[in-house]
Coordinates of C-alpha atoms in Angstrom, one line a residue:
M1 CA 37.2 -49.4 -6.5
K2 CA 37.1 -45.7 -6.2
E3 CA 39.4 -44.3 -3.5
S4 CA 37.6 -43.2 -0.3
V5 CA 37.0 -39.5 0.3
F6 CA 37.8 -40.2 3.9
D7 CA 41.5 -39.9 4.7
S8 CA 43.4 -42.4 6.8
H9 CA 43.1 -40.3 10.0
F10 CA 39.3 -40.1 9.8
L11 CA 37.8 -41.2 13.2
W12 CA 35.1 -43.8 12.7
G13 CA 33.4 -44.9 15.9
G14 CA 30.4 -44.2 18.1
A15 CA 29.2 -42.0 21.0
I16 CA 27.6 -42.5 24.4
A17 CA 27.3 -40.5 27.6
A18 CA 28.1 -41.3 31.2
H19 CA 24.6 -40.8 32.7
Q20 CA 22.9 -42.7 29.9
V21 CA 25.0 -45.8 30.1
E22 CA 27.1 -46.1 33.3
G23 CA 24.5 -46.6 36.0
A24 CA 26.1 -47.1 39.5
Y25 CA 24.9 -43.7 40.3
N26 CA 25.9 -43.9 44.0
E27 CA 28.8 -46.3 43.9
D28 CA 32.5 -45.7 44.8
G29 CA 31.9 -42.2 46.2
K30 CA 29.7 -40.8 43.5
E31 CA 26.9 -38.5 44.5
P32 CA 23.9 -37.6 42.4
S33 CA 23.9 -35.2 39.4
T34 CA 20.9 -33.4 38.0
A35 CA 20.5 -36.3 35.5
D36 CA 19.9 -38.7 38.4
T37 CA 16.7 -36.9 39.3
L38 CA 15.1 -37.3 35.9
L39 CA 12.2 -39.8 35.5
V40 CA 10.6 -41.5 32.5
N41 CA 8.3 -40.1 29.7
E42 CA 5.7 -37.6 30.9
E43 CA 7.2 -37.2 34.4
R44 CA 10.7 -36.7 33.0
F45 CA 11.2 -33.2 34.4
E46 CA 8.3 -33.0 36.7
H47 CA 10.4 -33.5 39.8
Y48 CA 13.7 -32.1 38.5
G49 CA 16.3 -31.6 41.2
E50 CA 14.3 -33.2 44.0
Y51 CA 15.7 -35.7 46.5
I52 CA 15.7 -39.3 45.3
N53 CA 12.2 -40.9 45.7
Q54 CA 12.6 -44.6 46.2
N55 CA 9.1 -45.2 44.8
K56 CA 10.0 -43.8 41.4
Y57 CA 12.2 -45.4 38.7
Y58 CA 15.2 -43.2 37.7
P59 CA 16.6 -44.6 34.5
S60 CA 20.2 -43.3 35.0
H61 CA 20.6 -45.1 38.3
R62 CA 21.4 -48.4 36.6
A63 CA 21.1 -47.4 32.9
I64 CA 22.7 -50.3 30.9
D65 CA 25.3 -51.0 33.7
F66 CA 28.2 -49.9 31.6
Y67 CA 30.1 -49.2 34.8
H68 CA 30.4 -52.9 35.4
C69 CA 30.2 -54.1 31.8
F70 CA 32.5 -51.7 30.0
E71 CA 35.2 -54.3 29.2
E72 CA 32.6 -56.4 27.4
D73 CA 31.2 -53.4 25.6
I74 CA 34.6 -52.0 24.5
K75 CA 35.5 -55.4 23.1
L76 CA 32.3 -55.3 21.0
F77 CA 33.2 -51.8 19.8
A78 CA 36.7 -53.0 18.9
E79 CA 35.1 -55.9 16.9
M80 CA 33.2 -53.3 14.9
G81 CA 36.6 -51.7 14.2
F82 CA 36.1 -48.4 16.1
K83 CA 38.9 -46.0 15.8
A84 CA 37.3 -43.6 18.4
L85 CA 34.7 -43.7 21.1
R86 CA 33.0 -40.6 22.5
T87 CA 31.9 -40.7 26.1
S88 CA 31.8 -38.3 29.0
I89 CA 33.2 -38.1 32.5
A90 CA 30.6 -37.9 35.3
W91 CA 31.6 -34.8 37.2
T92 CA 30.2 -36.3 40.4
R93 CA 32.5 -39.3 40.2
I94 CA 35.4 -36.9 40.4
Y95 CA 34.0 -34.2 42.7
P96 CA 30.9 -35.7 44.2
K97 CA 29.4 -32.4 45.3
G98 CA 31.5 -30.2 43.1
T99 CA 33.0 -28.3 46.0
E100 CA 35.5 -30.7 47.4
E101 CA 39.1 -29.7 47.8
K102 CA 40.4 -33.1 46.7
P103 CA 39.0 -35.4 43.9
N104 CA 37.6 -38.8 44.5
E105 CA 40.3 -41.3 43.7
A106 CA 37.8 -44.2 43.0
G107 CA 36.2 -42.1 40.3
L108 CA 39.5 -41.1 38.7
Q109 CA 40.5 -44.8 38.7
F110 CA 37.4 -45.9 36.9
Y111 CA 38.1 -43.6 34.0
D112 CA 41.8 -44.7 34.0
D113 CA 40.5 -48.3 33.7
L114 CA 38.0 -47.3 31.0
F115 CA 40.6 -45.3 28.9
D116 CA 43.2 -48.1 29.3
E117 CA 40.7 -50.6 27.9
M118 CA 39.9 -48.4 25.0
L119 CA 43.6 -47.8 24.2
K120 CA 44.3 -51.5 24.4
Y121 CA 42.2 -51.8 21.2
N122 CA 43.6 -48.6 19.7
I123 CA 40.3 -46.8 20.3
E124 CA 40.9 -43.1 20.7
P125 CA 39.0 -41.6 23.7
I126 CA 36.9 -38.5 22.7
I127 CA 35.9 -37.1 26.0
T128 CA 33.1 -34.6 26.9
I129 CA 33.9 -32.9 30.2
T130 CA 30.3 -32.6 31.3
H131 CA 27.3 -34.0 29.5
Y132 CA 24.1 -32.7 31.1
E133 CA 25.4 -33.8 34.5
T134 CA 25.7 -30.8 36.8
P135 CA 26.4 -32.0 40.4
L136 CA 23.1 -31.9 42.2
Y137 CA 24.6 -30.1 45.1
L138 CA 25.7 -27.2 42.9
A139 CA 22.2 -27.1 41.4
R140 CA 20.6 -26.9 44.8
E141 CA 23.0 -24.7 46.7
Y142 CA 24.1 -22.3 43.9
G143 CA 21.3 -22.4 41.3
G144 CA 23.5 -24.2 38.8
W145 CA 25.2 -22.1 36.0
K146 CA 23.2 -19.0 36.9
N147 CA 25.9 -18.6 39.6
R148 CA 29.3 -17.4 38.6
K149 CA 30.9 -19.6 41.3
L150 CA 30.6 -22.6 39.0
I151 CA 33.2 -21.2 36.7
A152 CA 36.1 -21.8 39.2
L153 CA 34.6 -25.1 40.3
Y154 CA 34.4 -26.3 36.6
E155 CA 37.9 -25.1 35.9
K156 CA 39.3 -27.0 38.9
Y157 CA 37.5 -30.1 37.7
A158 CA 38.8 -29.7 34.2
R159 CA 42.4 -29.2 35.3
T160 CA 42.1 -32.3 37.5
I161 CA 41.1 -34.5 34.6
F162 CA 43.5 -32.9 32.2
E163 CA 46.4 -33.7 34.6
R164 CA 45.2 -37.2 35.3
Y165 CA 44.5 -38.3 31.7
K166 CA 47.0 -36.1 29.8
D167 CA 48.8 -39.2 28.4
K168 CA 45.6 -41.0 27.5
V169 CA 43.1 -38.4 26.1
K170 CA 44.0 -36.1 23.2
Y171 CA 40.5 -35.0 22.1
W172 CA 38.2 -33.1 24.5
M173 CA 34.9 -31.2 24.4
N174 CA 33.6 -28.8 27.0
F175 CA 29.8 -28.8 27.4
N176 CA 27.5 -31.2 25.5
E177 CA 25.2 -29.4 23.1
I178 CA 25.8 -26.0 24.8
N179 CA 23.1 -24.3 22.8
T180 CA 20.3 -26.4 24.3
L181 CA 20.7 -24.1 27.4
A182 CA 18.6 -21.6 25.5
I183 CA 15.6 -24.1 25.4
M184 CA 16.2 -26.6 28.2
P185 CA 18.3 -25.0 31.0
A186 CA 17.4 -28.0 33.2
L187 CA 19.7 -30.1 31.0
G188 CA 22.7 -27.9 30.2
G189 CA 22.4 -25.3 32.9
G190 CA 21.6 -27.1 36.1
F191 CA 18.5 -25.1 36.8
H192 CA 14.8 -25.4 36.0
E193 CA 12.7 -22.3 35.1
S194 CA 9.2 -21.8 34.0
F195 CA 8.6 -20.7 30.4
D196 CA 6.3 -18.0 31.9
D197 CA 9.1 -16.5 34.1
P198 CA 9.7 -12.9 32.8
S199 CA 13.4 -13.2 33.8
R200 CA 13.9 -16.5 32.1
F201 CA 16.1 -15.2 29.3
Q202 CA 18.2 -13.1 31.7
K203 CA 19.0 -16.2 33.7
I204 CA 19.6 -18.3 30.6
Y205 CA 22.1 -15.9 29.0
Q206 CA 23.8 -15.1 32.2
A207 CA 24.4 -18.8 32.7
A208 CA 25.6 -19.0 29.1
H209 CA 28.1 -16.3 29.7
H210 CA 29.4 -18.2 32.7
Q211 CA 29.8 -21.3 30.5
F212 CA 31.6 -19.3 27.9
V213 CA 34.2 -18.1 30.4
A214 CA 34.5 -21.6 31.9
S215 CA 34.9 -23.1 28.4
A216 CA 37.6 -20.6 27.5
L217 CA 39.5 -21.3 30.8
A218 CA 39.3 -25.0 30.1
V219 CA 40.7 -24.5 26.6
K220 CA 43.5 -22.5 28.1
A221 CA 44.2 -25.2 30.7
C222 CA 44.1 -28.0 28.2
H223 CA 46.6 -26.3 25.9
E224 CA 48.9 -25.7 28.9
I225 CA 48.7 -29.2 30.3
I226 CA 48.3 -31.2 27.1
P227 CA 50.0 -29.2 24.4
D228 CA 49.3 -31.8 21.7
A229 CA 45.6 -32.1 22.6
K230 CA 42.6 -30.6 20.7
I231 CA 39.7 -29.2 22.6
G232 CA 36.4 -28.3 20.9
M233 CA 33.0 -27.0 21.7
M234 CA 29.8 -29.0 20.9
L235 CA 26.7 -27.8 19.2
A236 CA 23.2 -29.4 19.0
G237 CA 22.8 -29.3 15.2
Q238 CA 19.6 -27.3 14.5
L239 CA 19.4 -26.8 10.7
S240 CA 16.2 -25.0 9.8
Y241 CA 14.5 -23.8 6.6
P242 CA 12.1 -20.9 6.1
Y243 CA 8.5 -22.1 5.5
S244 CA 8.3 -20.0 2.4
C245 CA 10.1 -17.3 0.4
N246 CA 7.9 -14.7 2.2
P247 CA 10.6 -12.4 3.7
D248 CA 8.8 -12.6 7.0
D249 CA 9.4 -16.4 7.1
V250 CA 13.0 -15.9 6.0
L251 CA 13.7 -13.4 8.7
A252 CA 12.0 -15.6 11.3
N253 CA 14.3 -18.4 10.3
L254 CA 17.4 -16.2 10.5
K255 CA 16.5 -15.1 14.0
Q256 CA 15.8 -18.7 15.2
S257 CA 19.1 -20.0 13.6
R258 CA 21.0 -17.3 15.4
Q259 CA 19.6 -18.4 18.8
S260 CA 21.5 -21.6 18.2
L261 CA 24.6 -20.3 16.3
F262 CA 25.1 -17.5 18.9
F263 CA 26.8 -20.1 21.1
S264 CA 29.2 -21.3 18.5
D265 CA 29.8 -17.7 17.3
V266 CA 31.1 -16.8 20.7
L267 CA 33.2 -19.9 21.3
M268 CA 34.6 -20.3 17.8
R269 CA 35.1 -16.6 17.0
G270 CA 36.0 -15.5 20.5
M271 CA 33.5 -12.6 20.7
Y272 CA 29.9 -11.7 21.1
P273 CA 28.5 -11.2 17.5
A274 CA 27.1 -7.8 16.4
Y275 CA 23.5 -9.1 16.4
T276 CA 23.7 -9.8 20.1
T277 CA 23.0 -6.2 21.1
R278 CA 19.6 -6.2 19.5
M279 CA 18.8 -9.8 20.5
F280 CA 19.5 -8.9 24.2
E281 CA 17.5 -5.7 24.0
E282 CA 14.5 -7.6 22.7
L283 CA 14.8 -10.3 25.4
N284 CA 15.5 -7.7 28.1
V285 CA 18.8 -9.2 28.9
Q286 CA 21.6 -7.3 30.6
L287 CA 24.7 -9.4 31.2
E288 CA 27.0 -9.0 34.2
I289 CA 30.5 -9.3 32.7
K290 CA 33.5 -9.2 34.9
E291 CA 36.8 -7.5 34.0
D292 CA 38.9 -9.8 31.7
D293 CA 35.9 -12.1 30.8
L294 CA 35.9 -10.9 27.2
D295 CA 39.7 -11.2 26.8
I296 CA 39.6 -14.7 28.2
I297 CA 36.9 -15.7 25.7
K298 CA 38.8 -13.9 22.8
N299 CA 42.1 -15.5 23.5
N300 CA 40.9 -19.1 24.0
T301 CA 38.7 -20.2 21.2
S302 CA 37.8 -23.8 20.4
D303 CA 40.1 -25.9 18.2
Y304 CA 37.2 -27.6 16.4
L305 CA 33.4 -27.6 16.3
A306 CA 31.7 -30.9 17.3
L307 CA 28.0 -31.3 16.5
S308 CA 25.1 -33.5 16.8
Y309 CA 22.8 -33.9 13.8
Y310 CA 19.5 -35.9 13.7
M311 CA 17.0 -33.8 11.8
S312 CA 16.0 -30.4 10.4
S313 CA 13.1 -28.1 11.0
V314 CA 11.0 -25.6 9.2
V315 CA 10.3 -22.1 10.7
M316 CA 7.5 -19.7 9.9
N317 CA 6.7 -16.2 11.1
D318 CA 3.4 -17.3 12.5
T319 CA 4.6 -18.5 15.8
S320 CA 1.3 -20.1 16.7
Q321 CA 2.1 -22.9 14.2
L322 CA 5.5 -23.7 15.8
K323 CA 5.9 -26.7 18.1
K324 CA 8.6 -28.9 19.6
I325 CA 9.5 -31.5 17.0
G326 CA 12.4 -33.4 18.5
N327 CA 16.0 -32.9 19.8
M328 CA 14.9 -29.6 21.3
S329 CA 14.1 -28.1 17.9
I330 CA 11.1 -26.0 17.2
G331 CA 9.3 -25.8 13.9
V332 CA 6.5 -27.1 11.6
S333 CA 6.2 -30.2 9.5
N334 CA 8.2 -30.5 6.3
P335 CA 6.1 -32.3 3.7
Y336 CA 9.2 -33.4 1.7
L337 CA 10.7 -35.5 4.5
Q338 CA 9.9 -38.8 6.3
T339 CA 9.3 -38.8 10.0
S340 CA 10.7 -41.2 12.7
E341 CA 8.6 -43.0 15.3
W342 CA 9.2 -40.1 17.6
G343 CA 8.3 -37.4 15.2
W344 CA 11.8 -36.4 14.1
Q345 CA 12.0 -35.5 10.5
I346 CA 14.8 -37.4 8.7
D347 CA 16.9 -35.1 6.4
S348 CA 20.2 -36.6 5.3
K349 CA 20.8 -34.0 2.6
G350 CA 20.3 -31.4 5.3
L351 CA 23.5 -32.7 6.9
R352 CA 25.5 -31.7 3.8
I353 CA 23.9 -28.3 3.9
Y354 CA 24.6 -27.8 7.6
L355 CA 28.2 -28.9 7.4
N356 CA 28.8 -26.5 4.6
Q357 CA 27.1 -23.6 6.5
L358 CA 29.2 -24.3 9.6
Y359 CA 32.5 -24.6 7.7
D360 CA 31.8 -21.5 5.7
R361 CA 31.1 -19.7 8.9
Y362 CA 34.1 -20.8 11.0
Q363 CA 36.7 -22.3 8.7
K364 CA 37.7 -24.7 11.5
P365 CA 37.5 -28.6 11.5
L366 CA 34.1 -30.1 12.1
F367 CA 33.4 -33.4 14.0
I368 CA 30.1 -35.2 13.8
V369 CA 29.8 -36.7 17.3
E370 CA 26.1 -37.6 17.3
N371 CA 23.9 -38.9 14.5
G372 CA 21.4 -41.8 14.5
L373 CA 17.9 -43.1 14.5
G374 CA 15.9 -43.8 17.6
A375 CA 13.5 -46.6 16.9
I376 CA 11.6 -49.5 18.5
D377 CA 13.7 -52.6 17.8
I378 CA 12.3 -56.1 18.0
L379 CA 14.7 -58.8 19.2
E380 CA 14.2 -62.0 17.2
N381 CA 16.5 -65.0 17.4
E382 CA 19.1 -63.0 19.3
T383 CA 19.4 -60.2 16.7
V384 CA 17.5 -57.2 15.4
H385 CA 16.9 -56.7 11.7
D386 CA 17.3 -52.9 11.8
T387 CA 17.5 -52.2 8.1
Y388 CA 15.8 -48.8 8.8
R389 CA 18.8 -47.8 10.9
I390 CA 21.2 -49.0 8.2
D391 CA 19.3 -46.9 5.6
Y392 CA 19.4 -43.8 7.8
I393 CA 23.1 -44.0 8.5
R394 CA 24.0 -44.9 5.0
K395 CA 22.3 -41.9 3.6
H396 CA 24.0 -39.6 6.1
I397 CA 27.4 -41.0 5.3
E398 CA 26.7 -40.4 1.6
Q399 CA 26.0 -36.8 2.4
M400 CA 29.2 -36.5 4.5
K401 CA 31.1 -37.6 1.4
E402 CA 29.4 -34.9 -0.6
A403 CA 30.3 -32.3 2.1
I404 CA 34.0 -33.4 2.1
Q405 CA 34.1 -33.0 -1.7
D406 CA 32.5 -29.6 -1.2
G407 CA 35.6 -28.7 0.8
V408 CA 34.5 -29.3 4.4
E409 CA 37.2 -30.5 6.8
L410 CA 35.6 -33.3 8.7
M411 CA 37.5 -35.1 11.5
G412 CA 35.3 -38.1 12.1
Y413 CA 31.9 -39.7 12.5
L414 CA 30.6 -41.0 15.8
P415 CA 27.0 -42.1 15.5
W416 CA 24.9 -41.7 18.7
G417 CA 24.1 -44.6 20.9
C418 CA 26.4 -47.1 19.3
I419 CA 25.0 -49.4 22.0
D420 CA 21.4 -49.0 23.3
L421 CA 21.2 -46.5 26.1
I422 CA 18.7 -44.3 28.1
S423 CA 17.1 -41.7 25.9
C424 CA 18.0 -38.2 27.2
S425 CA 14.8 -36.5 26.2
T426 CA 12.3 -39.1 27.4
G427 CA 14.3 -41.5 29.7
E428 CA 13.1 -44.5 27.7
M429 CA 15.0 -47.7 26.7
K430 CA 12.5 -48.6 24.0
K431 CA 13.8 -45.7 21.9
R432 CA 16.9 -47.5 20.7
Y433 CA 19.8 -46.2 18.7
G434 CA 22.5 -48.8 19.0
F435 CA 24.3 -51.3 16.9
I436 CA 24.1 -53.5 20.0
Y437 CA 20.8 -54.4 21.6
V438 CA 20.7 -54.3 25.5
D439 CA 18.0 -56.4 27.1
V440 CA 16.5 -53.9 29.5
D441 CA 13.1 -52.2 29.3
N442 CA 11.7 -48.8 30.3
E443 CA 11.3 -50.0 33.9
G444 CA 14.8 -51.2 34.2
Q445 CA 13.8 -54.9 33.9
G446 CA 15.7 -57.4 31.8
S447 CA 18.8 -59.6 31.6
F448 CA 21.1 -56.7 30.5
K449 CA 22.6 -59.1 27.9
R450 CA 24.1 -57.7 24.8
Y451 CA 23.1 -58.8 21.3
K452 CA 24.5 -57.7 17.9
K453 CA 22.0 -56.1 15.6
E454 CA 22.1 -56.4 11.8
S455 CA 23.6 -52.9 11.7
F456 CA 26.6 -54.2 13.8
D457 CA 27.9 -56.2 10.9
W458 CA 27.0 -53.5 8.3
Y459 CA 28.9 -50.8 10.2
Q460 CA 31.8 -53.1 10.7
K461 CA 32.1 -53.3 6.9
V462 CA 31.8 -49.5 6.5
I463 CA 34.7 -48.9 8.9
A464 CA 36.8 -51.7 7.4
S465 CA 36.4 -50.2 3.9
N466 CA 36.9 -46.6 5.2
G467 CA 33.5 -45.6 4.0
K468 CA 33.7 -47.2 0.5
K469 CA 31.2 -50.0 1.2
L470 CA 27.8 -48.7 2.1

């Protein structure tokens, strides 16, 4: 059998996020985050940031009850052979409002228990510091990341968890999909603005600057407190193609791709790129930058680039044809690709292209920390025959192999939703990603029992063979 292109240190596993799995939104001292105000489907962001309405169903409030079931779930991940698990720490479990002087011990202890359980099975924790979970108090009182005060509060929170888990966690990430701030500030920025607000971009990019400084300070703190740790940034993968070879379409695609790569350019290279000047002029953005901000960013770049990748998009100069097509991407339909049940265009070869583009651009290790297929799964005889998911992931792993042979340095592969969880974009449970089926529906009804899907056994064999058996 041909030797695997994946080295012995390659991190196979899966990925989840606190607000999409934990539940227990108000237990053991935790207070609400912005994620705890999000509803389901059409109402998802309609009442963003409002007080909890007991007549509405909030998916994150119970999610899949991972908070109480994590031992069972980690055991299942270990059975699949996971070498790593990506999850996040809920900021409001540690600092419930975000402004407290002392952290919440019950919250700290929960993650001690979780990481201990993972390490018991030799599963490496890959931890996102905040995953779309700004403390609700900070969103209401300060306007979220528009306010510079959040930099110091975030740094205090980061230092707290670095000190607490320095012997347990060696891989960290700052903000989940930081570039989504440019499209959905309600998720990444802790504030909700109308698309018609003339100062929208001023607020977005000022918030981005605050996150850049906070990220750099977290990198600095992590390297000081845990010298053998690696801390990366995380990008929502938004590969796009020009609609045609018309130079206007090519230029439009360049501009759109820069809206995303701007975030990684700053955090990976440590400076605002040259194209920023014109971009900000056209968007009427004038950043307030404090003394030492740029030095802090320059001297504390990310160790690696983590990314999600689900799909690609097509961009044309005629903006009237553009629409949202999934995972906060904007574009038009690609006739050469298949489309998922949620309208996301499946492009496994695009993963190879994107990995090459990113590695050529930054020359630092890459880490795929989200990739997967959201689909309606049917539970039959206590399993799900999800051959469509197996096919999706198999094709993406094949393209990962090609990228590695192209020269890309790839740290690992953590497919999204290794267990069914709450969809971030819609709040649904019926949009399932996992290798493990969780019996709960869109209204939070069900037994919450776990069942292995067909993909469970398949992925187990992939990991055991180090990617040779697909």
